Amino acid sequence: MTGPRFTDLVNALPATVPFVGPETAERARGAPFTARLGANENGFGPSPKAIAAMNAANAEQWKYGDAQSHDLRAAIAERLGITPAHLVVGEGIDGLLGYLVRLLVAPGDAVVTSEGAYPTFNYHVAGFGGTLHKVPYKDDHEDPAALIAKARESGAKLIYLANPDNPMGTWHEAAVIERMVNEVPEGTLLILDEAYIEFAPDGTAPQIAADDPRVIRMRTFSKGYALAGARVGYAIGAPTLITAFDKVRNHFGMNRAAQIGALAAFNDRAHLARIRAACTTARARITQIARDNGLNAMPSATNFVAVDCGGDGDFARSVLAEIIAQGVFIRMPFCAPQDRCIRVSLGPEAELDAFAAALPRALKAASAKI
Amino acid sequence: MTGPRFTDLVNALPATVPFVGPETAERARGAPFTARLGANENGFGPSPKAIAAMNAANAEQWKYGDAQSHDLRAAIAERLGITPAHLVVGEGIDGLLGYLVRLLVAPGDAVVTSEGAYPTFNYHVAGFGGTLHKVPYKDDHEDPAALIAKARESGAKLIYLANPDNPMGTWHEAAVIERMVNEVPEGTLLILDEAYIEFAPDGTAPQIAADDPRVIRMRTFSKGYALAGARVGYAIGAPTLITAFDKVRNHFGMNRAAQIGALAAFNDRAHLARIRAACTTARARITQIARDNGLNAMPSATNFVAVDCGGDGDFARSVLAEIIAQGVFIRMPFCAPQDRCIRVSLGPEAELDAFAAALPRALKAASAKI
């Protein structure tokens, strides 16, 4: 018995995973983390109204969710001044990126992203046989001009850009993105990943016509709305593109309580304002912790801060390992020269206290190894 | 601006959806249903312990779910006498079927199923370019011998069989499935969809060695555990097959509260026993309602009953439309001769009362149209 016959594409795929989750790391180390600051989760927590709505929904979890996410799409459309036909709701941005890549990328098709940008996007591209073309960051920012040039050169079907960026936390102003959209080559689609847009300064989100066929924007309830566990994201695009998701998506894939919770979170604008204020405080605190240790923190328009450890990638990896060994879960960029940094998610004071305590010991230990 | 370039496969796909959801139907008719008996949801509701566990988890929904669903897999593995390496947890059986088809089916690959069996499986096969080969039901049962013969003839990579069956509710005893497994051709994988197994008579589930490379079994928390809205299913198979899911699945795709709720539901065996008892009562009630109207109800090992309307497909479709017009949501088989039936999910007494009231009026109205 030889077992099932996988496709050639699947046989060629590595058995890697985009990220190791914190629970997996906890099991490997045999102890829980005392601070969870590695996955850009929002430890300030979801809206109490969202929690109440999900609690009320749980007794009704015997029902499938609404296959059209009608109420949530209606609310988002109204606030954004678009129509529900411009919106698809999916299982987080990760799920939507998977569907989008599947819609566009056949084996050998070119896709452009930045070296060191979101690995889960690369995972989906590889998973459908696409060929990734990468450009470097420029001064710790994703580089719109280089992305466009590479797309033109490679004939790419897709360009991926996160604004604000992950893992560096840097951002471009709206006008830069608007100019970039106007340079998107014919037949190329720009994915504008706005997972962190709720943390960015007002005016960071570009003005893009809802029917513009050159861009699809992705947003999530995982970050600003603190509902990463709920798995709710949405994409904004021209209706012809949005409709195509119906050809491939898991129509009954949305968790029902999550749909209801996301809607309640979306409508609780006061809570989002509280989150933003708490993040401003936490961002300043991490910046100060870095400074207290003689390090430089990157400016950030997200719910995390990249802290330059002042050495090379090996030094930062050593610092990271020492911090994690003290029970503080953080992550770091994968690629040089961004991998001179560690990445610390914003979180409540007690978690940042744990980071503040761990950092000097980690720096000392890492320095002793040089 | 021409917009994005879809793959040839996507361009060839129809914009159909496997099912119209009840909320979609309610919006179309402009009024809510008074009884929800169409999607084989379990209106007896989830375990109170599962509800409590999900409520407690909601405040922690700012955390991503565990990418490995470790605790849930450990509990299932222990009860089944297998290891976690034999288990993958996914976003319902629908999500797992999508991943499995993606792993195995390239354009043109042959896949075998029954005419009128689960449309969402067919949706996934079409979505990856597979070629469906269908065999008819035999006496309202899926036909293992015909499925095997068709797989042999077509060189199929996959065979789909649901036991118990949907939409007819019929089933084969364990020994029949065990014999079928032994006939699976070299290089073919049998998908044994056991979504309804918790409702079946004891002994219906076949004995299959956990390492057997010829079979993958799929189970769900949507039906017996009444958590359709949570989107939690699992597949049982040989570790080499299970590991392959890690190449394509959405690693952080599981809702965190759903993972926790499913585990609590799995551990509440007393609630499952109550559900089974309630289903026995409801099944007898629907059978009696059918009889009171001069109709025959099919025997069922599921949480629904197929009721033979005594005419052809057009007559049953007319009865269905009349029942729905009275606010009772039910569905019916798609293909002849099974489409002589309507399909009614088991549910609480008040919902069955609504069906009991609607059926004679619907039969009268449908008969008047002949």
XYZ file of C-alpha atoms in Angstrom:
740
model
C 0.000 0.000 0.000
C 1.671 3.170 -1.193
C -0.776 5.679 0.206
C -2.314 8.717 -1.411
C -0.859 10.430 -4.474
C -0.120 14.060 -3.671
C 0.085 16.607 -6.460
C 3.544 17.406 -7.839
C 3.235 20.871 -6.349
C 2.504 19.500 -2.881
C 5.344 17.002 -3.116
C 7.679 19.916 -3.813
C 6.489 22.000 -0.856
C 8.571 22.067 2.309
C 6.927 21.058 5.577
C 7.676 24.417 7.145
C 5.248 26.612 9.053
C 5.189 30.395 8.788
C 5.398 30.967 12.546
C 5.871 28.997 15.721
C 2.968 29.899 17.990
C 3.434 30.862 21.626
C 1.661 27.760 22.919
C 3.970 25.581 20.822
C 6.956 27.438 22.281
C 5.587 27.073 25.798
C 5.230 23.332 25.357
C 8.780 23.140 23.988
C 10.218 25.054 26.949
C 8.020 23.263 29.462
C 6.721 26.433 31.100
C 4.246 29.172 30.264
C 5.391 32.647 29.297
C 4.896 35.406 31.860
C 4.485 38.015 29.125
C 2.978 37.480 25.679
C 4.453 40.219 23.501
C 5.528 38.326 20.405
C 2.571 37.944 18.037
C 1.324 41.532 17.968
C -1.758 40.431 19.797
C -3.561 43.228 21.551
C -3.307 42.526 25.269
C -5.486 45.492 26.128
C -8.324 43.184 25.214
C -11.489 43.348 23.165
C -14.395 45.706 23.731
C -16.538 44.634 26.700
C -19.473 45.025 24.318
C -17.860 42.526 21.949
C -17.283 40.092 24.802
C -20.903 40.466 25.902
C -22.130 39.937 22.350
C -20.017 36.800 21.940
C -21.179 35.464 25.294
C -24.776 35.951 24.234
C -24.022 34.249 20.916
C -22.442 31.159 22.435
C -25.724 29.508 23.363
C -26.653 29.829 19.681
C -23.431 28.322 18.370
C -25.469 25.330 17.194
C -26.316 27.529 14.189
C -23.922 28.001 11.298
C -22.705 31.519 10.759
C -24.226 33.666 8.047
C -22.502 32.634 4.808
C -22.605 36.227 3.578
C -21.541 37.954 6.827
C -24.326 40.337 5.865
C -24.629 42.443 8.999
C -20.905 42.941 9.432
C -20.402 43.850 5.786
C -23.319 46.274 5.932
C -21.824 48.067 8.934
C -18.350 48.292 7.441
C -19.704 49.452 4.093
C -21.740 52.170 5.705
C -18.826 53.558 7.684
C -16.456 53.445 4.699
C -18.970 54.895 2.278
C -18.862 51.877 -0.006
C -21.290 49.015 -0.706
C -21.304 45.452 0.676
C -20.430 44.315 -2.855
C -17.009 45.885 -2.275
C -16.395 43.711 0.786
C -15.593 40.097 1.505
C -15.271 38.851 5.078
C -12.963 35.915 5.716
C -11.080 33.895 8.301
C -8.604 36.643 9.132
C -6.275 38.307 6.648
C -4.368 35.011 6.522
C -7.428 33.257 5.159
C -8.202 36.029 2.693
C -4.611 36.114 1.426
C -4.845 32.384 0.803
C -8.024 32.776 -1.231
C -6.624 35.725 -3.178
C -3.402 33.949 -4.084
C -5.440 30.944 -5.185
C -7.575 33.167 -7.429
C -4.589 34.668 -9.223
C -1.457 32.586 -8.903
C -0.797 29.509 -11.015
C 2.532 27.685 -10.943
C 5.306 29.949 -12.173
C 3.366 33.199 -11.896
C 5.388 36.120 -10.577
C 4.591 37.797 -7.260
C 6.464 40.709 -5.688
C 7.048 41.433 -2.024
C 9.721 42.836 0.261
C 12.577 40.763 1.667
C 11.544 40.146 5.267
C 7.865 41.101 4.892
C 4.919 38.941 6.007
C 5.937 35.244 5.815
C 2.384 33.930 5.723
C 1.841 35.693 2.408
C 4.961 33.997 1.046
C 3.656 30.690 2.394
C 0.482 31.058 0.347
C 2.380 32.071 -2.805
C 4.689 29.080 -2.494
C 1.694 26.900 -1.733
C 0.143 27.693 -5.114
C 3.434 27.462 -6.986
C 4.043 31.166 -7.506
C 7.513 32.614 -7.917
C 8.425 35.243 -5.344
C 10.480 38.257 -6.389
C 11.725 40.248 -3.412
C 13.087 43.743 -3.041
C 14.950 45.029 0.005
C 13.607 47.489 2.536
C 14.914 51.038 2.184
C 15.843 52.752 5.434
C 13.680 50.242 7.332
C 10.615 51.080 5.234
C 9.032 48.996 2.514
C 10.027 50.581 -0.783
C 7.088 51.372 -3.094
C 9.240 52.433 -6.033
C 11.319 49.260 -5.905
C 8.195 47.090 -5.580
C 6.641 48.729 -8.629
C 9.856 48.423 -10.645
C 10.170 44.749 -9.746
C 6.546 44.116 -10.676
C 7.096 45.757 -14.045
C 10.256 43.759 -14.650
C 8.783 40.400 -13.590
C 5.280 40.845 -14.984
C 3.916 40.166 -11.512
C 0.278 39.363 -10.923
C 0.473 40.553 -7.328
C 2.425 43.051 -5.246
C 2.280 42.798 -1.470
C 2.719 45.919 0.657
C 1.852 46.325 4.323
C 1.201 49.867 5.477
C 1.988 50.314 8.322
C 4.692 47.731 7.950
C 5.278 44.549 9.901
C 7.896 43.727 11.314
C 9.422 47.226 11.474
C 6.377 49.295 12.432
C 7.278 52.022 9.966
C 4.753 53.581 7.610
C 4.202 55.725 4.559
C 1.856 58.653 4.425
C -1.301 58.360 2.381
C 0.064 60.394 -0.513
C 2.949 57.950 -1.009
C 0.551 55.015 -1.305
C -1.766 56.982 -3.579
C 1.134 57.716 -5.921
C 2.142 54.054 -5.800
C -1.358 52.951 -6.830
C -1.078 55.134 -9.893
C 2.115 53.330 -10.868
C 0.719 49.792 -10.566
C 1.375 48.094 -13.915
C -1.510 46.997 -16.110
C -2.650 43.525 -15.048
C -1.008 43.710 -11.633
C -2.969 43.837 -8.386
C -1.605 45.619 -5.328
C -2.430 44.003 -1.997
C -2.455 46.771 0.554
C -2.320 45.016 3.914
C -3.707 47.473 6.445
C -3.759 45.078 9.414
C -2.306 47.799 11.653
C -4.123 50.810 10.210
C -6.149 51.457 13.386
C -2.909 52.264 15.242
C -1.553 54.650 12.602
C -1.743 58.424 12.712
C -4.941 59.818 11.248
C -4.543 60.315 7.542
C -2.296 57.302 6.973
C -4.991 55.403 5.074
C -4.920 56.478 1.424
C -7.937 57.591 -0.559
C -8.592 54.863 -3.116
C -11.758 54.704 -5.207
C -13.799 51.692 -4.175
C -14.021 50.475 -7.785
C -10.302 50.810 -8.485
C -9.294 47.465 -10.045
C -5.620 47.935 -9.167
C -5.851 47.494 -5.395
C -7.293 45.180 -2.795
C -7.071 46.384 0.807
C -7.112 43.985 3.715
C -8.083 44.780 7.281
C -8.636 42.731 10.388
C -10.289 42.542 13.769
C -7.186 40.815 15.146
C -5.123 43.890 15.941
C -6.909 47.172 16.683
C -10.023 45.338 17.836
C -8.102 42.755 19.872
C -9.938 39.742 18.425
C -7.064 37.693 16.982
C -8.624 34.510 18.347
C -11.901 35.226 16.573
C -10.409 35.071 13.054
C -12.265 37.841 11.256
C -10.736 39.906 8.490
C -12.110 41.708 5.477
C -10.955 42.778 2.055
C -12.046 45.883 0.187
C -11.928 45.857 -3.598
C -13.744 46.256 -6.873
C -16.931 44.125 -6.969
C -15.697 41.982 -9.867
C -12.716 40.953 -7.767
C -14.707 40.559 -4.563
C -17.286 38.354 -6.311
C -14.537 35.999 -7.430
C -13.882 35.011 -3.813
C -17.259 33.256 -3.922
C -15.747 30.781 -6.393
C -13.239 29.444 -3.901
C -13.970 30.516 -0.348
C -15.318 28.312 2.412
C -18.828 29.781 2.334
C -19.765 28.544 5.780
C -16.272 29.060 7.208
C -16.956 31.934 9.581
C -17.458 31.354 13.281
C -20.887 32.684 14.153
C -20.020 34.234 17.529
C -16.975 35.837 15.905
C -19.140 37.524 13.271
C -21.368 38.896 16.015
C -18.427 39.923 18.207
C -16.638 41.671 15.355
C -19.741 43.727 14.617
C -20.057 44.774 18.263
C -16.354 45.639 18.360
C -16.643 47.669 15.162
C -19.488 49.675 16.660
C -17.685 50.402 19.937
C -15.612 53.333 18.769
C -14.980 54.505 22.331
C -13.146 51.271 23.092
C -10.972 51.669 19.999
C -10.092 55.162 21.194
C -9.116 53.735 24.599
C -6.965 51.114 22.857
C -5.219 53.788 20.836
C -4.516 55.826 23.956
C -3.177 52.784 25.803
C -0.982 52.004 22.821
C 0.438 55.522 22.773
C 1.439 55.080 26.411
C 2.878 51.599 25.869
C 4.795 52.708 22.777
C 6.431 55.499 24.769
C 7.213 53.073 27.570
C 9.003 50.599 25.272
C 10.885 53.464 23.674
C 11.993 54.565 27.124
C 12.976 51.031 28.141
C 15.115 50.822 25.010
C 16.712 54.183 25.770
C 17.386 53.163 29.381
C 19.422 50.301 27.950
C 21.277 52.459 25.459
C 19.202 51.183 22.541
C 17.204 52.888 19.847
C 13.509 52.126 19.260
C 12.089 52.555 15.781
C 9.185 54.939 15.339
C 6.011 52.850 15.047
C 2.507 53.254 13.648
C 1.537 49.784 14.888
C 0.968 47.916 18.145
C 4.597 46.852 18.364
C 8.014 48.471 18.451
C 11.176 47.280 16.734
C 14.106 47.849 19.074
C 17.545 48.080 17.454
C 19.866 45.988 19.603
C 22.876 47.855 18.270
C 24.628 44.868 16.741
C 24.124 42.388 13.928
C 21.495 39.721 13.449
C 23.370 37.157 15.501
C 23.553 39.552 18.414
C 19.830 40.329 18.222
C 19.010 36.611 17.979
C 21.080 36.070 21.093
C 19.257 38.873 22.911
C 15.939 37.404 21.764
C 16.833 33.952 23.044
C 17.826 35.375 26.432
C 14.597 37.353 26.729
C 12.494 34.314 25.823
C 14.460 32.224 28.337
C 13.212 34.646 30.983
C 9.638 33.884 30.001
C 8.964 36.929 27.857
C 7.623 35.932 24.437
C 8.775 38.308 21.686
C 9.843 37.851 18.075
C 12.231 39.564 15.633
C 12.600 40.278 11.921
C 13.892 37.405 9.801
C 16.153 39.254 7.364
C 19.201 41.524 7.449
C 19.574 44.356 8.121
C 16.194 44.461 9.923
C 17.252 41.479 12.006
C 19.445 43.762 14.109
C 16.142 44.474 15.905
C 13.860 42.623 18.262
C 10.113 43.219 17.959
C 8.046 43.856 21.085
C 4.253 44.031 21.000
C 2.506 46.752 22.972
C 0.785 45.388 26.038
C -0.373 46.116 29.566
C 2.025 47.561 32.108
C 2.790 44.304 33.915
C 3.886 42.655 30.676
C 6.100 45.587 29.804
C 7.541 45.439 33.319
C 8.562 41.863 32.580
C 10.216 42.998 29.357
C 11.940 45.877 31.170
C 13.341 43.432 33.691
C 14.439 40.906 31.078
C 16.104 43.243 28.585
C 19.173 44.381 30.583
C 19.918 40.835 31.719
C 19.542 39.616 28.142
C 21.837 42.319 26.772
C 24.437 41.480 29.379
C 24.271 37.764 28.637
C 24.352 38.282 24.869
C 27.277 40.705 25.143
C 29.203 38.205 27.241
C 28.954 35.695 24.374
C 30.516 37.936 21.729
C -7.275 49.272 -16.488
C -8.151 45.641 -17.032
C -7.965 44.465 -13.447
C -6.380 41.364 -12.000
C -5.510 38.308 -14.040
C -7.282 35.272 -12.625
C -5.920 31.807 -13.263
C -7.411 29.859 -16.177
C -8.939 27.463 -13.675
C -10.652 30.270 -11.764
C -11.926 31.843 -14.968
C -13.557 28.523 -15.813
C -15.279 28.149 -12.433
C -18.946 29.015 -12.105
C -19.975 31.601 -9.517
C -22.235 29.146 -7.738
C -22.360 28.458 -4.030
C -22.849 24.980 -2.563
C -25.783 26.023 -0.357
C -28.005 29.004 0.269
C -27.831 29.701 3.994
C -30.924 30.248 6.122
C -30.061 33.901 6.813
C -29.708 34.511 3.081
C -33.105 32.902 2.539
C -34.622 34.960 5.349
C -33.373 38.169 3.803
C -34.751 37.085 0.433
C -38.204 36.346 1.853
C -38.146 39.397 4.109
C -39.045 37.518 7.277
C -37.305 35.207 9.724
C -38.046 31.503 9.799
C -40.069 30.222 12.734
C -38.337 26.828 12.588
C -34.773 26.144 11.508
C -34.740 22.523 10.354
C -32.875 22.725 7.053
C -29.138 22.621 7.670
C -28.934 19.648 10.031
C -27.946 21.979 12.791
C -28.508 20.570 16.240
C -31.185 22.715 17.835
C -30.900 20.842 21.115
C -27.898 23.046 21.663
C -24.324 22.647 22.837
C -23.225 21.346 26.212
C -23.693 23.946 28.965
C -20.092 23.178 29.874
C -19.008 24.089 26.347
C -20.978 27.322 26.528
C -19.389 28.157 29.881
C -15.918 27.381 28.539
C -16.454 29.583 25.479
C -17.820 32.386 27.635
C -14.727 32.220 29.822
C -12.542 32.198 26.705
C -14.119 35.262 25.139
C -12.232 37.745 27.312
C -9.056 36.092 26.025
C -10.002 36.289 22.358
C -7.203 38.843 21.920
C -4.922 35.778 21.735
C -4.558 33.699 18.598
C -5.671 30.114 18.906
C -3.119 27.378 19.364
C -1.774 26.601 15.893
C -1.524 22.916 16.779
C -4.881 22.529 18.559
C -2.771 20.537 21.005
C -5.197 20.037 23.871
C -8.110 19.066 21.654
C -6.019 16.633 19.634
C -4.625 15.103 22.812
C -8.114 14.490 24.182
C -9.428 12.990 20.946
C -6.346 10.829 20.514
C -6.658 9.471 24.021
C -10.300 8.519 23.631
C -9.739 6.914 20.210
C -6.594 5.092 21.249
C -4.459 6.798 18.621
C -1.787 9.511 18.786
C -2.078 13.247 18.074
C 0.064 12.635 14.985
C -2.952 10.816 13.518
C -5.142 13.916 13.896
C -5.499 17.268 12.214
C -8.025 19.807 13.469
C -9.479 22.241 10.959
C -12.202 24.747 10.226
C -14.994 22.195 10.078
C -15.107 19.229 7.720
C -15.680 21.737 4.911
C -12.304 23.327 5.588
C -10.568 19.972 5.915
C -12.107 18.671 2.674
C -10.778 21.776 0.926
C -7.259 21.172 2.217
C -7.388 17.480 1.365
C -8.569 18.063 -2.188
C -5.844 20.657 -2.611
C -3.233 18.163 -1.423
C -4.254 15.496 -3.917
C -6.188 16.888 -6.851
C -4.526 18.614 -9.783
C -6.486 19.635 -12.901
C -7.894 16.583 -14.624
C -7.411 14.178 -11.730
C -10.276 11.760 -11.204
C -12.425 11.795 -8.067
C -15.354 9.508 -7.299
C -18.498 10.289 -5.350
C -22.205 9.486 -5.395
C -24.731 11.354 -7.510
C -26.481 13.622 -5.002
C -23.917 13.319 -2.186
C -22.320 16.267 -0.347
C -22.171 19.257 -2.753
C -19.452 21.079 -0.811
C -17.063 18.232 -1.559
C -17.881 18.567 -5.257
C -17.332 22.325 -4.948
C -13.794 21.748 -3.683
C -13.029 19.172 -6.369
C -14.228 21.519 -9.119
C -12.331 24.354 -7.466
C -9.044 22.515 -7.911
C -9.866 21.320 -11.414
C -10.615 17.708 -10.592
C -12.941 15.562 -12.691
C -15.892 14.128 -10.801
C -17.111 10.648 -11.586
C -20.445 9.865 -9.968
C -22.293 6.653 -9.254
C -25.976 6.416 -8.340
C -27.341 5.550 -4.921
C -28.625 2.013 -4.571
C -31.902 1.673 -2.676
C -31.328 5.108 -1.124
C -27.930 4.063 0.231
C -24.520 5.079 -1.043
C -23.143 2.102 -2.949
C -19.666 1.008 -1.807
C -19.220 -1.568 -4.582
C -20.108 0.906 -7.303
C -17.814 3.547 -5.802
C -14.908 1.126 -5.719
C -15.576 -0.056 -9.278
C -15.738 3.526 -10.534
C -12.498 4.380 -8.736
C -10.780 1.426 -10.334
C -12.109 2.336 -13.766
C -11.231 6.031 -13.515
C -7.951 5.740 -11.619
C -9.393 8.052 -8.985
C -7.201 9.709 -6.382
C -10.138 10.109 -4.009
C -13.405 8.383 -3.192
C -15.955 10.211 -1.054
C -18.358 8.263 1.114
C -20.458 9.578 3.977
C -21.533 7.046 6.574
C -24.154 7.692 7.814
C -25.228 9.310 4.572
C -26.430 12.829 3.923
C -29.015 13.662 2.515
C -30.826 10.335 2.981
C -29.837 9.495 6.548
C -29.230 5.842 5.656
C -26.146 3.956 6.778
C -24.009 0.895 6.360
C -22.879 -1.305 9.194
C -19.237 -1.303 10.169
C -18.482 -4.569 8.413
C -19.620 -3.169 5.059
C -17.226 -0.240 5.366
C -14.430 -2.490 6.562
C -14.850 -4.664 3.488
C -14.893 -1.560 1.303
C -11.596 -0.347 2.758
C -10.020 -3.628 1.743
C -11.139 -3.021 -1.840
C -9.742 0.506 -2.147
C -7.457 0.476 -5.204
C -3.740 1.104 -4.843
C -3.082 4.857 -4.882
C -6.659 5.805 -4.060
C -7.685 7.416 -0.779
C -11.119 6.834 0.705
C -12.626 9.826 2.496
C -14.967 8.431 5.108
C -17.108 11.368 6.178
C -18.449 10.519 9.617
C -20.075 13.886 10.322
C -23.167 12.131 11.679
C -21.496 9.212 13.426
C -22.511 10.363 16.922
C -26.180 9.789 15.993
C -25.660 6.323 14.542
C -26.327 3.041 16.321
C -23.381 1.816 18.380
C -21.088 -0.247 16.210
C -21.643 1.736 13.025
C -18.114 3.149 13.067
C -15.757 0.660 11.426
C -12.510 -0.565 12.920
C -9.731 0.897 10.809
C -6.081 0.774 11.824
C -4.870 4.269 12.589
C -1.922 3.885 10.231
C -3.980 2.584 7.324
C -2.914 4.707 4.318
C -6.110 3.962 2.376
C -8.562 5.947 4.484
C -9.006 9.373 6.006
C -11.948 9.767 8.372
C -13.541 13.117 9.040
C -15.582 14.090 12.071
C -17.034 17.308 13.361
C -18.297 19.228 16.368
C -21.038 20.735 14.205
C -23.587 17.937 14.460
C -23.518 15.694 17.524
C -21.898 18.378 19.642
C -24.165 21.164 18.329
C -21.328 23.570 17.563
C -21.827 24.244 13.843
C -21.147 27.942 14.395
C -17.805 27.192 16.022
C -16.256 25.571 12.932
C -14.274 22.709 14.381
C -13.719 19.424 12.609
C -10.998 16.826 12.638
C -9.527 14.231 10.345
C -8.048 10.901 11.365
C -5.421 9.328 9.148
C -1.941 7.958 8.767
C 0.681 10.408 10.093
C 2.317 10.873 6.685
C -0.994 12.082 5.310
C -1.859 14.161 8.371
C 1.547 15.876 8.300
C 0.935 16.978 4.724
C -1.900 19.238 5.866
C 0.786 21.403 7.489
C 2.002 22.281 3.979
C -1.213 24.034 3.030
C -3.455 24.704 6.004
C -4.086 28.073 7.610
C -1.962 27.397 10.684
C -3.555 30.117 12.779
C -7.008 29.612 11.299
C -8.780 28.164 14.312
C -10.980 30.306 16.511
C -9.541 30.145 20.020
C -12.826 30.008 21.937
C -14.024 27.330 19.523
C -11.017 25.137 20.294
C -11.735 25.494 24.000
C -15.466 24.939 23.565
C -14.969 21.853 21.421
C -12.743 20.312 24.069
C -15.327 20.984 26.782
C -18.058 19.541 24.563
C -15.982 16.449 23.825
C -15.505 15.839 27.533
C -19.200 16.219 28.386
C -20.334 12.746 27.488
C -23.499 13.070 29.541
C -24.661 15.904 27.311
C -24.011 13.854 24.187
C -26.112 11.073 25.700
C -28.928 13.580 26.323
C -28.646 14.759 22.709
C -28.907 11.203 21.447
C -31.977 10.581 23.561
C -33.602 13.800 22.365
C -32.825 12.812 18.792
C -34.412 9.419 19.217
C -37.600 11.132 20.369
C -37.515 13.713 17.581
C -36.834 11.068 14.931
C -39.876 9.108 16.070
C -41.942 12.285 16.074
C -41.037 13.177 12.478
C -41.713 9.598 11.430
C -45.142 9.843 13.046
C -45.844 13.229 11.441
C -45.026 11.697 8.067
C -47.268 8.733 8.759
C -50.112 11.017 9.882
C -49.931 12.563 6.428
C -49.802 9.254 4.602
C -46.081 9.572 3.896
C -43.134 7.314 4.524
C -40.079 8.452 6.510
C -36.729 6.879 5.727
C -34.889 5.141 8.551
C -32.163 7.475 9.782
C -28.868 7.210 11.660
C -28.439 10.983 11.597
C -30.027 14.113 13.046
C -32.413 14.460 10.142
C -35.097 12.407 8.446
C -35.771 12.147 4.724
C -39.532 12.052 4.186
C -40.743 10.516 0.939
C -43.445 12.834 -0.400
C -44.877 10.052 -2.517
C -44.402 11.719 -5.878
C -41.586 12.842 -8.135
C -38.950 15.527 -7.642
C -41.189 18.288 -8.898
C -43.844 17.343 -6.388
C -41.348 17.286 -3.517
C -39.922 20.641 -4.635
C -43.446 22.024 -4.588
C -44.031 20.651 -1.078
C -40.696 22.103 0.021
C -41.564 25.540 -1.330
C -44.916 25.489 0.444
C -43.330 24.486 3.747
C -40.692 27.207 3.466
C -43.398 29.737 2.608
C -44.925 28.917 5.992
C -41.663 29.887 7.689
C -40.237 26.406 8.236
C -36.712 26.112 6.848
C -35.984 22.643 5.458
C -34.020 21.337 2.480
C -34.215 18.344 0.141
C -31.958 16.070 -1.923
C -30.775 17.485 -5.249
C -30.903 14.401 -7.455
C -33.437 11.847 -8.618
C -34.738 9.542 -7.329
C -33.759 10.843 -3.872
C -35.390 14.171 -4.701
C -38.798 12.589 -4.124
C -38.013 13.336 -0.465
C -37.785 16.395 1.709
C -35.160 16.459 4.468
C -36.116 17.595 7.953
C -33.531 18.129 10.698
C -34.274 16.869 14.179
C -35.049 19.694 16.562
C -36.925 20.744 19.678
C -40.620 20.072 20.007
C -41.797 23.570 19.123
C -39.936 23.475 15.826
C -41.357 20.073 14.986
C -44.811 21.408 15.876
C -44.287 24.066 13.233
C -43.323 21.398 10.722
C -46.310 19.271 11.723
C -48.617 22.217 11.108
C -46.997 23.165 7.812
C -46.797 19.737 6.193
C -50.503 18.964 5.599
C -51.136 22.456 4.233
C -48.090 22.110 1.967
C -49.178 18.701 0.713
C -52.628 20.032 -0.041
C -51.281 23.050 -1.885
C -48.766 20.995 -3.843
C -51.392 18.387 -4.752
C -53.718 21.118 -5.992
C -51.047 22.196 -8.483
C -50.648 18.788 -10.119
